[in-house]
CSV table of C-alpha atoms in Angstrom, one decimal:
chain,number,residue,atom,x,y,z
A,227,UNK,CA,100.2,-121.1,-166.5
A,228,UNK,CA,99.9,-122.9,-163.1
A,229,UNK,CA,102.4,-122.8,-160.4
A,230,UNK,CA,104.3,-125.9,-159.8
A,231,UNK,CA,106.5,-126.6,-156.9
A,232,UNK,CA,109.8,-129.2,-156.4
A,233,UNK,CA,112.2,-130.0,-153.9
A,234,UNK,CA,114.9,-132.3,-154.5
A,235,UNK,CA,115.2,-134.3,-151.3
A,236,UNK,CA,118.4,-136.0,-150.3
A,237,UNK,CA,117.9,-138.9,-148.0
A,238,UNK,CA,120.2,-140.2,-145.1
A,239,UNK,CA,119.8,-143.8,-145.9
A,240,UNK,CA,120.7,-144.5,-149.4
A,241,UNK,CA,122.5,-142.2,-151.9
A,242,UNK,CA,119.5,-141.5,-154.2
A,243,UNK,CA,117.1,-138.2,-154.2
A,244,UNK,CA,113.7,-138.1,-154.5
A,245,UNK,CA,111.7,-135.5,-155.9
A,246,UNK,CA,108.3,-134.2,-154.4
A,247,UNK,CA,106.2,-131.7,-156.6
A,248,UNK,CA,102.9,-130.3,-156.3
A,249,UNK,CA,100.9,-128.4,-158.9
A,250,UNK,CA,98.4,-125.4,-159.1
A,251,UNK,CA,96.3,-125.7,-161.9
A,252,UNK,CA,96.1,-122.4,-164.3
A,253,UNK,CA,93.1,-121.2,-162.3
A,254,UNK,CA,93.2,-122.0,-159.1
A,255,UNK,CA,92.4,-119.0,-158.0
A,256,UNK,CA,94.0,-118.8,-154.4
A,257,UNK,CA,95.0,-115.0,-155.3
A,258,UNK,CA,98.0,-115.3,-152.6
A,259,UNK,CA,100.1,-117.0,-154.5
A,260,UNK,CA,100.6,-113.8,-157.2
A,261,UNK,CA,103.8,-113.0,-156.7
A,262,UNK,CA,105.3,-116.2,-156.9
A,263,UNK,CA,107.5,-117.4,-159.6
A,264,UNK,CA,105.5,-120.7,-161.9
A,265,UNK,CA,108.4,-122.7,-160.6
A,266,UNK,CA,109.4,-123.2,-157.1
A,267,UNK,CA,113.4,-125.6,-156.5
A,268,UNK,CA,114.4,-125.5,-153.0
A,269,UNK,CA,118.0,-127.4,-152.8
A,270,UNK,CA,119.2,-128.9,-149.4
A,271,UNK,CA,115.8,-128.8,-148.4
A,272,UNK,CA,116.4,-132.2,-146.8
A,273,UNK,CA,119.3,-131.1,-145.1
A,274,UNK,CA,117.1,-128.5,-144.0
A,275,UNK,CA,113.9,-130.4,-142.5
A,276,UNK,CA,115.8,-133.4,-141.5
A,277,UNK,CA,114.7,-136.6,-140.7
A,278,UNK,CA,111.1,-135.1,-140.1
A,279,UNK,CA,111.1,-134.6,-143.6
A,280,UNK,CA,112.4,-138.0,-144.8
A,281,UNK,CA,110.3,-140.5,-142.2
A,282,UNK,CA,107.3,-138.2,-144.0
A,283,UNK,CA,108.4,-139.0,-147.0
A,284,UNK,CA,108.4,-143.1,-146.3
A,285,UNK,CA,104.8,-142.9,-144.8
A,286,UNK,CA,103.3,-141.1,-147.9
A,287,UNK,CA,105.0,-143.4,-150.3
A,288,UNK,CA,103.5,-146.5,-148.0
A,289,UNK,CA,99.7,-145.0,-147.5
A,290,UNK,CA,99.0,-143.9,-151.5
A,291,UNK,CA,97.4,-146.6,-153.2
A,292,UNK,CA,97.3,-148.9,-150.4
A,293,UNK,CA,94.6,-150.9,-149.3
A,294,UNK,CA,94.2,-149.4,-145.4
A,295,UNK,CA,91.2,-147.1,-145.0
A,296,UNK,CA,92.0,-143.7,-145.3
A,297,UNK,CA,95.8,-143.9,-146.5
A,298,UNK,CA,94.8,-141.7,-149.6
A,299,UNK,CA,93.9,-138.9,-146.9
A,300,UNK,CA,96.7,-139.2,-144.8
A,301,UNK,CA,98.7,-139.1,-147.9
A,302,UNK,CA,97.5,-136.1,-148.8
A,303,UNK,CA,97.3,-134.3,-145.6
A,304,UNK,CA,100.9,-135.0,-144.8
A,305,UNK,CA,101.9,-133.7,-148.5
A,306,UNK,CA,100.3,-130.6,-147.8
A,307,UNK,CA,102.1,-130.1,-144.3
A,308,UNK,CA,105.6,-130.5,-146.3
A,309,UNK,CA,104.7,-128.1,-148.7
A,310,UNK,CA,103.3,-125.4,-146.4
A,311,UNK,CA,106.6,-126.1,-144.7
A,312,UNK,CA,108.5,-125.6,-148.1
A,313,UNK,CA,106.6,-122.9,-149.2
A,314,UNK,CA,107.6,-120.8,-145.3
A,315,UNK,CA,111.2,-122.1,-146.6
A,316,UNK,CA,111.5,-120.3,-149.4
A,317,UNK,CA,109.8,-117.2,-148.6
A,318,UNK,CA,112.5,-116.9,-145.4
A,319,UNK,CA,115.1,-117.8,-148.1
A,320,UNK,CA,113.9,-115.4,-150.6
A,321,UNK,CA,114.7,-111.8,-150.9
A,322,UNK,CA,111.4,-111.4,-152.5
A,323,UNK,CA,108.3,-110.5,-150.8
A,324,UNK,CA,105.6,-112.4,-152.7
A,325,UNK,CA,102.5,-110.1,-153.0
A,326,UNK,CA,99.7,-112.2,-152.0
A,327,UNK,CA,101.1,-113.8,-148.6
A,328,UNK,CA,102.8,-109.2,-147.6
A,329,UNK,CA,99.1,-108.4,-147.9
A,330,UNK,CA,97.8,-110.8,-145.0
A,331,UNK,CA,100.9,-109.9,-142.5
A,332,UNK,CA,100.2,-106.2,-143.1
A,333,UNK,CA,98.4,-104.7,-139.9
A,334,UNK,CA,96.1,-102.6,-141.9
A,335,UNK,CA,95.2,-104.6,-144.9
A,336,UNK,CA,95.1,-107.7,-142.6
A,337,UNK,CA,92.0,-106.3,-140.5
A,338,UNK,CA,90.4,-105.7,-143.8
A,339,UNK,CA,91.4,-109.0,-145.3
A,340,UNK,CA,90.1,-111.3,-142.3
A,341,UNK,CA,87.2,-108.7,-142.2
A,342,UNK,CA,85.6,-110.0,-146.1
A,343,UNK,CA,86.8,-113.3,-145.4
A,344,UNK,CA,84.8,-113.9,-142.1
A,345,UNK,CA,81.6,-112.9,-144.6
A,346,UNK,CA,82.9,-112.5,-148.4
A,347,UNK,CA,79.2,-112.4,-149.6
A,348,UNK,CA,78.4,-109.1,-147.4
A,349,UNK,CA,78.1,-106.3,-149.7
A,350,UNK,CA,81.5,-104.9,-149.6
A,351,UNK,CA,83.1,-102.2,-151.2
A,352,UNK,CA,86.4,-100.5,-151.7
A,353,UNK,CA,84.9,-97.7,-148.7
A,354,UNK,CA,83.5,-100.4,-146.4
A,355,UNK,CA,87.2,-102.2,-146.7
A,356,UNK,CA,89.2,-99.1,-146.1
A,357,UNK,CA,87.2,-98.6,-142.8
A,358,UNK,CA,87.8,-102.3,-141.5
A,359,UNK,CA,91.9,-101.4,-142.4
A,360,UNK,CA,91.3,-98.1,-140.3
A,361,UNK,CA,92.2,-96.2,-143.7
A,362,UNK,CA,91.2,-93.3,-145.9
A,363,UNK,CA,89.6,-95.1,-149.2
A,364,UNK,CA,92.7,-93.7,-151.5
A,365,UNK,CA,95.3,-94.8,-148.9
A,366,UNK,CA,93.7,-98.4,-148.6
A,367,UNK,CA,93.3,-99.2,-152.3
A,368,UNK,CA,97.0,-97.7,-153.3
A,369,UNK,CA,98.1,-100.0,-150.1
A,370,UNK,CA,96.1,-102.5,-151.4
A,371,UNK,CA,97.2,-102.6,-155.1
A,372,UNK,CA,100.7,-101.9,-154.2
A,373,UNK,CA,101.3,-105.3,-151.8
A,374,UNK,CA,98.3,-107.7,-153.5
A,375,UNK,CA,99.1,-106.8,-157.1
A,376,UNK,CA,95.3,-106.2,-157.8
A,377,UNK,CA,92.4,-103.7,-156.9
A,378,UNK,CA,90.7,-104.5,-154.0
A,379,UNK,CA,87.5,-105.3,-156.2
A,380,UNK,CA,89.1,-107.4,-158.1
A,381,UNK,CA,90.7,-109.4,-155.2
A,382,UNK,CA,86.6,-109.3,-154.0
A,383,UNK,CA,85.6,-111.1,-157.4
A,384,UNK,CA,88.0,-113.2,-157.8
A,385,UNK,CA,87.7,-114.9,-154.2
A,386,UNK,CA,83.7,-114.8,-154.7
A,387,UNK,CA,84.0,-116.6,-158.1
A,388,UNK,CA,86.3,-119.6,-156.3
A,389,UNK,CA,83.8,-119.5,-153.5
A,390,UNK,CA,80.8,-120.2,-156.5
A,391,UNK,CA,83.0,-122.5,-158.2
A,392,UNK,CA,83.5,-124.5,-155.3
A,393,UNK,CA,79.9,-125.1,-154.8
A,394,UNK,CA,79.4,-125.7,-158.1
A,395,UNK,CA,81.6,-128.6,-158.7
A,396,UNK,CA,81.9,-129.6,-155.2
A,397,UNK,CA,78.6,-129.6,-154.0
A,398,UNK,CA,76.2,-129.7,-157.3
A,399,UNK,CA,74.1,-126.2,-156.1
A,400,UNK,CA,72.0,-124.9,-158.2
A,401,UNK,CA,73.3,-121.4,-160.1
A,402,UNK,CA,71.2,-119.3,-157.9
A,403,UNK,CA,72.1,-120.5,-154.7
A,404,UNK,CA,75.6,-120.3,-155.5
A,405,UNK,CA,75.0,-116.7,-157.1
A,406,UNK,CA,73.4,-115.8,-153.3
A,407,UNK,CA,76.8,-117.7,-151.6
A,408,UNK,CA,79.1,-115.2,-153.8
A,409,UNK,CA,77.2,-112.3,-152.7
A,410,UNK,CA,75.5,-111.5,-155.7
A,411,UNK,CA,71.9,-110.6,-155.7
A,412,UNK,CA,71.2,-111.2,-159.5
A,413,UNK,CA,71.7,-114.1,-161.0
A,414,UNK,CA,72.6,-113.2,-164.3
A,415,UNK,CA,75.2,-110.8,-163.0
A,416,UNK,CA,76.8,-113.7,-161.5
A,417,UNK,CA,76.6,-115.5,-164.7
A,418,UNK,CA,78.4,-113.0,-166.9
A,419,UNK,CA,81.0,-112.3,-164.1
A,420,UNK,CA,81.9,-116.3,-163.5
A,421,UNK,CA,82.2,-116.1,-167.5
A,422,UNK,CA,84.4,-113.2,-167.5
A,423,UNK,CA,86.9,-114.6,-164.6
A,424,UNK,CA,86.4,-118.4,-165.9
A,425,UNK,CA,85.4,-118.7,-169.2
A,426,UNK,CA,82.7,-120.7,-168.8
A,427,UNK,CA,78.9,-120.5,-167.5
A,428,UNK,CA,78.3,-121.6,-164.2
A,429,UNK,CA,75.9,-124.0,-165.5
A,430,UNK,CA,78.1,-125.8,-167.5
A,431,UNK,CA,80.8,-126.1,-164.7
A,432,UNK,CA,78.2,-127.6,-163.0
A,433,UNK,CA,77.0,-130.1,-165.4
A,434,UNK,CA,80.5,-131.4,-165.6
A,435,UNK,CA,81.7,-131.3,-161.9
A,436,UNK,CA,84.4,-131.6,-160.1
A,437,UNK,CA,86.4,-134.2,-162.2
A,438,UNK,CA,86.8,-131.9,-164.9
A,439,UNK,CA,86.8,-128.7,-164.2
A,440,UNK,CA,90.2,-127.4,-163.9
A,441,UNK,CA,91.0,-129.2,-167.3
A,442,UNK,CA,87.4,-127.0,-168.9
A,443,UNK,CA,88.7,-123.8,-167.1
A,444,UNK,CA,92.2,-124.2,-168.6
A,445,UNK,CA,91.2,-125.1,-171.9
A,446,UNK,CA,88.5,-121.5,-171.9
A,447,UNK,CA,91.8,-119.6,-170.7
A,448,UNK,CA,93.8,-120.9,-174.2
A,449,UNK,CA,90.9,-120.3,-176.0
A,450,UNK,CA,90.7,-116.6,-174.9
A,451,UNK,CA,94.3,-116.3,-175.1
């Protein structure tokens, strides 16, 4: 299942709402958002954000599909700036403490975190993490598992795999070079490991790019299911 996000927005100049919602495909992979229910409603956000939010609203609606250069981007640029802004909205609403997002403001696992993402292809392990957090190995992955929902290994593979994916859809590298981008000295390991997390080779992602890869990765995970 993906995670999909609405907020019903009530606007200041005529009595209608309008509804803005953004979806996560099934395997997006951005690991921080564990922890966060598949459906997001925020109600009064309007009232909320104001007319910020509203005169955002009106430009988005104007730029997509238009015929000015770049109104697409812009578009899509401003969406994402309302829904990081929605997204801090309901996490300082919520009693909750999503998983994913506790693990990046903790002041251990943080130093580890920004430590593998600076070089996520270094040969890391769950000793060489603990030391960037400044804990003992048992501490760090209990820590670890206990705010991020996951091993530390697995959080490892899992950003790795995106990071390949990426540059196989994205960029059309070749299987080895995006094998050497994950960290992973052997090809084939690569290949059975982007199997296991995706369900497909990395040679066939790559063959069929960008466009359709979310739909192919979705469609392996009900096939395994």
């Amino acid at each position: 299942m993906g995670h999909w996000f609405g907020a019903a927005v009530k606007s200041n100049a005529t009595p209608k709402s309008s509804a803005g919602i953004s979806h996560l495909p099934p395997d997006h992979g951005t690991r921080c958002w564990i922890g966060f229910p598949p459906y997001i409603h925020l109600t009064g956000y309007g009232d909320t954000a104001g007319p910020w939010l509203e005169a955002t609203l009106r430009v988005i609606s104007e730029e997509t599909g238009g015929a000015r250069l770049g109104g697409d981007l812009i578009a899509l640029k401003m969406s994402e700036a309302i829904f990081a802004q929605a997204i801090r909205t309901y996490i300082e609403q919520s009693a909750a403490d999503p998983k994913g997002i506790s693990g990046f403001v903790d002041p251990y696992l943080s130093r580890a975190l920004s430590a593998f993402h600076a070089a996520p292809a270094s040969q890391w392990t769950v000793a060489t993490l603990a030391a960037k957090a400044g804990l003992s190995r048992t501490g760090f992955a209990e820590r670890f598992a206990k705010m991020l929902g996951m091993t530390p290994m697995q959080y490892v593979t899992s950003w790795r795999i995106q990071i390949a994916r990426e540059a196989l859809c994205n960029r059309g590298v070749s299987v080895a070079d995006a094998a050497e981008m994950a960290g992973y000295q052997s090809e084939s390991a690569f290949t059975r490991m982007f199997k296991k997390e995706t369900g497909l080779s990395p040679a066939a992602l790559r063959r069929h790019g960008a466009q359709n890869a979310f739909s192919m990765i979705a469609n392996a995970g009900l096939a395994k299911g």
